[in-house]
Structure formats: structure tokens, C-alpha cells
PDB file of C-alpha atoms and ligand atoms in Angstrom:
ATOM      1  CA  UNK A  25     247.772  11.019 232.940  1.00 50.00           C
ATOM      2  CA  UNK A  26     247.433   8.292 230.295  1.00 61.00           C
ATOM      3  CA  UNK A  27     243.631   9.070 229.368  1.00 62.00           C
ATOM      4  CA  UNK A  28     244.910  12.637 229.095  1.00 60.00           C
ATOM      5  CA  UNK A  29     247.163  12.077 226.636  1.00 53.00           C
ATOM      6  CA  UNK A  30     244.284   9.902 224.877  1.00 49.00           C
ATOM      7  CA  UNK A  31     241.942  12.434 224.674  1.00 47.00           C
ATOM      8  CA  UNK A  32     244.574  15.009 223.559  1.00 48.00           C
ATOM      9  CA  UNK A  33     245.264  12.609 220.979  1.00 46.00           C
ATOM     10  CA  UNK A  34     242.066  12.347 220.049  1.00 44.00           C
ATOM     11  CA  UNK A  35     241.581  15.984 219.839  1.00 45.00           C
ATOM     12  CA  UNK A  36     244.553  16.329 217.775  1.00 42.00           C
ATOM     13  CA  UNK A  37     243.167  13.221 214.984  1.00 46.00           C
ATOM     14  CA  UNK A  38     239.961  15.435 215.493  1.00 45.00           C
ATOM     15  CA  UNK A  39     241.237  18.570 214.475  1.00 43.00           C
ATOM     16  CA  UNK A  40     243.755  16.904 211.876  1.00 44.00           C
ATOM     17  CA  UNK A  41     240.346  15.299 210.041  1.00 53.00           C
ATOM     18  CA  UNK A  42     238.471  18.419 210.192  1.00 53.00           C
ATOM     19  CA  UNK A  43     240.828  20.065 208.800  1.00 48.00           C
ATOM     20  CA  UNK A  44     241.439  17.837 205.999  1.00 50.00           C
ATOM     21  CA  UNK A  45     238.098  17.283 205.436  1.00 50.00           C
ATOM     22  CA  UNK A  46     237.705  21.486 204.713  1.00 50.00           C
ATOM     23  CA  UNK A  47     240.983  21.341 202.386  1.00 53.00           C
ATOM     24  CA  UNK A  48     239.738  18.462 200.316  1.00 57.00           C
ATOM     25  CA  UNK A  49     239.276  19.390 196.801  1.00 61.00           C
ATOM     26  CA  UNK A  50     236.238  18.457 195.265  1.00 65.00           C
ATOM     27  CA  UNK A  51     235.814  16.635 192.520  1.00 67.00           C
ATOM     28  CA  UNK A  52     234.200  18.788 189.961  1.00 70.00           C
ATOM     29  CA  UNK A  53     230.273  18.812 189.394  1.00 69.00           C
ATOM     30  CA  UNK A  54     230.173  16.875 185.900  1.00 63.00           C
ATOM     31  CA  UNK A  55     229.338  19.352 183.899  1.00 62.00           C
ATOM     32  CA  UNK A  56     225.322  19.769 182.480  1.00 60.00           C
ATOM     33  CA  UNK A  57     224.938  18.078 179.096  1.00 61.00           C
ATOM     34  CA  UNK A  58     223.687  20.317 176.348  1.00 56.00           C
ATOM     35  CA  UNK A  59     219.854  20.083 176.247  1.00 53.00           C
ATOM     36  CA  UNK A  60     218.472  19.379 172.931  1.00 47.00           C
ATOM     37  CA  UNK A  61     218.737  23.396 170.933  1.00 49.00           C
ATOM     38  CA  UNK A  62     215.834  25.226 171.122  1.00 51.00           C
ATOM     39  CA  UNK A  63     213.191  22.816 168.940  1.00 54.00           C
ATOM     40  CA  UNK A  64     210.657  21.613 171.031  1.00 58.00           C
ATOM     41  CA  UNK A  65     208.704  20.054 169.270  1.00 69.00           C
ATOM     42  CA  UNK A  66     205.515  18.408 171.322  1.00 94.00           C
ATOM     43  CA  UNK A  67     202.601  16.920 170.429  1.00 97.00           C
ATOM     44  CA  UNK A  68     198.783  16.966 171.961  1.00 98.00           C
ATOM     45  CA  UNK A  69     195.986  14.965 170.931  1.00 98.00           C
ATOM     46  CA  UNK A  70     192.311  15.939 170.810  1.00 98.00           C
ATOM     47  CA  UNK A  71     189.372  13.605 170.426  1.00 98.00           C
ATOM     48  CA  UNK A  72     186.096  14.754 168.932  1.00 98.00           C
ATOM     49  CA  UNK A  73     183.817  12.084 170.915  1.00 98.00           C
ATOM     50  CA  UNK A  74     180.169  12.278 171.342  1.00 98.00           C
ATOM     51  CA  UNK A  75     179.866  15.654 169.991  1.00 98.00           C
ATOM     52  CA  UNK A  76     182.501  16.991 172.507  1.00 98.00           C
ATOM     53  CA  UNK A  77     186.609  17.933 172.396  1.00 98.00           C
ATOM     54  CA  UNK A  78     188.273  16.217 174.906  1.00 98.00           C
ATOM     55  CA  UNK A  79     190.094  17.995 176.428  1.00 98.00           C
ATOM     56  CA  UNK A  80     187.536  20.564 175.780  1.00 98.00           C
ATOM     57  CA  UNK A  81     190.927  23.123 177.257  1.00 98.00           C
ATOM     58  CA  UNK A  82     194.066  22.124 176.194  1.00 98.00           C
ATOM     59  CA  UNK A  83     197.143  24.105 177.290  1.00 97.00           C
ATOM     60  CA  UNK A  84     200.749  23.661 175.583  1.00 97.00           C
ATOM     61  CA  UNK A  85     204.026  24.610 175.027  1.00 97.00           C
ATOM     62  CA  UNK A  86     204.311  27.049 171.922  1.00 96.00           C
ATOM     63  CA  UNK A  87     205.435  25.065 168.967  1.00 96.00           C
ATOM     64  CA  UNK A  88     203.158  21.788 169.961  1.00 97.00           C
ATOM     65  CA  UNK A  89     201.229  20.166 167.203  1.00 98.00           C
ATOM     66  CA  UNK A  90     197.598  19.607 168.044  1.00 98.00           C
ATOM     67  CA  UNK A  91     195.577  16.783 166.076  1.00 98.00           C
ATOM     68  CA  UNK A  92     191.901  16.369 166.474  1.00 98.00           C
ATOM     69  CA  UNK A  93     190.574  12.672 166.103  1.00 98.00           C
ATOM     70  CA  UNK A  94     187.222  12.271 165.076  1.00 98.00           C
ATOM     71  CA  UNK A  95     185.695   9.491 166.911  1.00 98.00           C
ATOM     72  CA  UNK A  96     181.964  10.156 165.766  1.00 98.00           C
ATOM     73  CA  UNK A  97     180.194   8.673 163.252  1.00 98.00           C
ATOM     74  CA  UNK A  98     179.459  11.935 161.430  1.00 98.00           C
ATOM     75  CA  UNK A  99     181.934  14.578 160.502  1.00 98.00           C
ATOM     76  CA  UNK A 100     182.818  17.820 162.386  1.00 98.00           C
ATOM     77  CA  UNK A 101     185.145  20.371 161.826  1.00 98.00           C
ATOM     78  CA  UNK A 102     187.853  22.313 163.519  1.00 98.00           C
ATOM     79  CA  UNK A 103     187.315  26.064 163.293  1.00 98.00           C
ATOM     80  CA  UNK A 104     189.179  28.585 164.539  1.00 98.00           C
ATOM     81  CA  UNK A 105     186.823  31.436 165.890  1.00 98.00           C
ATOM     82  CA  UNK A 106     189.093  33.919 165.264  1.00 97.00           C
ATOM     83  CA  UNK A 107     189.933  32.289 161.758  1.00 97.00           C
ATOM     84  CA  UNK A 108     193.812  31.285 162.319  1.00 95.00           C
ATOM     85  CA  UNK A 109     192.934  27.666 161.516  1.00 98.00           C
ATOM     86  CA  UNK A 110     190.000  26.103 159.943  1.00 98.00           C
ATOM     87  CA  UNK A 111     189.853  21.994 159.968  1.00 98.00           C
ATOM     88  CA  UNK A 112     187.752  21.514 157.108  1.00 98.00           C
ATOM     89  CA  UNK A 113     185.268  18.532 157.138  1.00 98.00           C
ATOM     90  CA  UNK A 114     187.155  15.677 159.434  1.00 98.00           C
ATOM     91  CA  UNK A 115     185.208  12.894 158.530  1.00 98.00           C
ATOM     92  CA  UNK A 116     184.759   9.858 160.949  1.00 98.00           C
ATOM     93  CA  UNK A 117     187.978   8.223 162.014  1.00 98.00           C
ATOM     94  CA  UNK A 118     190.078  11.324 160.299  1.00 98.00           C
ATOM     95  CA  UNK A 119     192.285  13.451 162.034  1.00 98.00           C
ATOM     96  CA  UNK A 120     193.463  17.326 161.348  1.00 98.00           C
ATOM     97  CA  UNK A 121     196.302  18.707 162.629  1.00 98.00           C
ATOM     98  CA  UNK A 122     197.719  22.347 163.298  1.00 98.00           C
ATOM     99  CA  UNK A 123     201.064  23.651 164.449  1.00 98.00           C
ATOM    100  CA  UNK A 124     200.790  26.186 166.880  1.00 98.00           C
ATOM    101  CA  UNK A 125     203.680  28.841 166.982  1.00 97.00           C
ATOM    102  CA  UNK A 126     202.192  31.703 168.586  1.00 96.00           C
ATOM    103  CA  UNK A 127     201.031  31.996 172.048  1.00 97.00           C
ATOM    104  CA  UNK A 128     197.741  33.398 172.864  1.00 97.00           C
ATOM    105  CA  UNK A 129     193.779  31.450 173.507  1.00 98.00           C
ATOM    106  CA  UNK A 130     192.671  30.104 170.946  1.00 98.00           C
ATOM    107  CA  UNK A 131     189.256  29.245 170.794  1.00 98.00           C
ATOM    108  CA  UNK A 132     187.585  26.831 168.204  1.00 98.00           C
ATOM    109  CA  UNK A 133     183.977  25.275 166.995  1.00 98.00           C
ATOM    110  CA  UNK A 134     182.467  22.994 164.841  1.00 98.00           C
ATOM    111  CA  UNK A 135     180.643  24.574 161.679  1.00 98.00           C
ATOM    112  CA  UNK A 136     178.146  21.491 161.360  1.00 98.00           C
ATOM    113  CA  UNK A 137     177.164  21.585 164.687  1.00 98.00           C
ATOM    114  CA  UNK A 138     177.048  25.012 166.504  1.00 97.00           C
ATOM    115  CA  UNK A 139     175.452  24.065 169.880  1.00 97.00           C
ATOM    116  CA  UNK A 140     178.771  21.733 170.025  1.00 98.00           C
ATOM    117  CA  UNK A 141     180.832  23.172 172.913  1.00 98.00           C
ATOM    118  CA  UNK A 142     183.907  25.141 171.950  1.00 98.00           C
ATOM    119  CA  UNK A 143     186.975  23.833 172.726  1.00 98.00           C
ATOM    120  CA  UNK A 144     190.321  25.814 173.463  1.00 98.00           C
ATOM    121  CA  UNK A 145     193.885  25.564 172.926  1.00 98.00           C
ATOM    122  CA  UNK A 146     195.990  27.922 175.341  1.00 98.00           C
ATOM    123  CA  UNK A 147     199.340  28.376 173.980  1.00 97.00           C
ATOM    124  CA  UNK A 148     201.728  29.042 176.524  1.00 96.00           C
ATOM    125  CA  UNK A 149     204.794  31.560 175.552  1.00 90.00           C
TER     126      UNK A 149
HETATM  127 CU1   CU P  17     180.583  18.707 164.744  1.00 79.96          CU
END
């Protein structure tokens, strides 16, 4: 009789917690901060080293700012093969940078030294 009323008890602090637990409010999900508006601005570096960019492919977020280092000992360039961008002479231990705001391959070569592998920048959208 006892462990009867025990259980029932126990059934009843059961059912009392369950149901409190399912008519607790809450507390709110803090809300998400703001991310930062819409300028991203990123950044992606490019080394001209033994007659070779590297990376050779470089894929990025519209809006990132690519710079070339040359790391030779002679200058190169940075040519756009479809002629958005063209580098000019980068002599050694100069850089060259580009914005790039559309999205879209884009596929570049050295002027002084055509059997130089091109290099690419994919531009993601
Ligand atoms: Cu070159």
C-alpha cells in the first residue's frame, strides 16, 4: 500500500516536471549581430617565382584584390589575355595589384616570357 502511494507520487512529480518542463518559456535566441554591410573586401596574393604564378589558379570572392609579387630576378608582367588588366613591367621585388569586381575566368601571361605558364584568377559571383 505504502510503495503504491510512492510510485503514484512519483508519477504525479513525473508528470508535474514534464509538464513544466513543456510550459517553460524560453529565453529568447540572442538575436544575430549585423554582419559587416555588404563590402567585402579580401585580399589574395600571387607570387611570380621561378618563372611560374603561384597559385598558377586562384579562385576568389568578387571584389578581392589580387597582387602579384615578383620574386625573380628579372621582370615579368601581368597581362590580361583578354586585355581587362595589363601589369606593366613588375620589376624584381615589385608588386602589381588589381581589383577584381566582376566575376568570370580570367586568364593572364607574361609579355617577356611567353612559354611562362598562364595563370588564372576565377572570380566567383
Ligand atoms: Cu615573365
Amino acid at each position: 500500500m505504502k510503495k503504491t502511494l510512492i510510485i503514484g507520487l512519483l508519477v504525479i512529480f513525473v508528470l508535474i516536471s514534464g509538464c513544466t518542463n513543456t510550459t517553460t518559456i524560453r529565453p529568447a535566441e540572442p538575436t544575430p549581430q549585423a554582419t559587416t554591410p555588404a563590402q567585402i573586401s579580401t585580399e589574395q596574393q600571387i607570387n611570380i617565382k621561378d618563372f611560374k604564378f603561384v597559385p598558377d589558379i586562384a579562385e576568389v570572392p568578387m571584389g578581392t584584390t589580387v597582387t602579384w609579387i615578383n620574386d625573380d630576378n628579372v621582370p615579368h608582367t601581368v597581362t590580361s589575355v583578354s586585355g581587362s588588366f595589363d601589369s606593366g613591367s613588375i620589376d624584381p621585388g615589385k608588386t602589381y595589384s588589381y581589383k577584381f569586381n566582376q566575376a568570370g575566368t580570367f586568364e593572364y601571361s607574361c609579355i617577356n616570357h611567353p612559354s611562362m605558364p598562364h595563370g588564372k584568377v576565377v572570380v566567383r559571383g
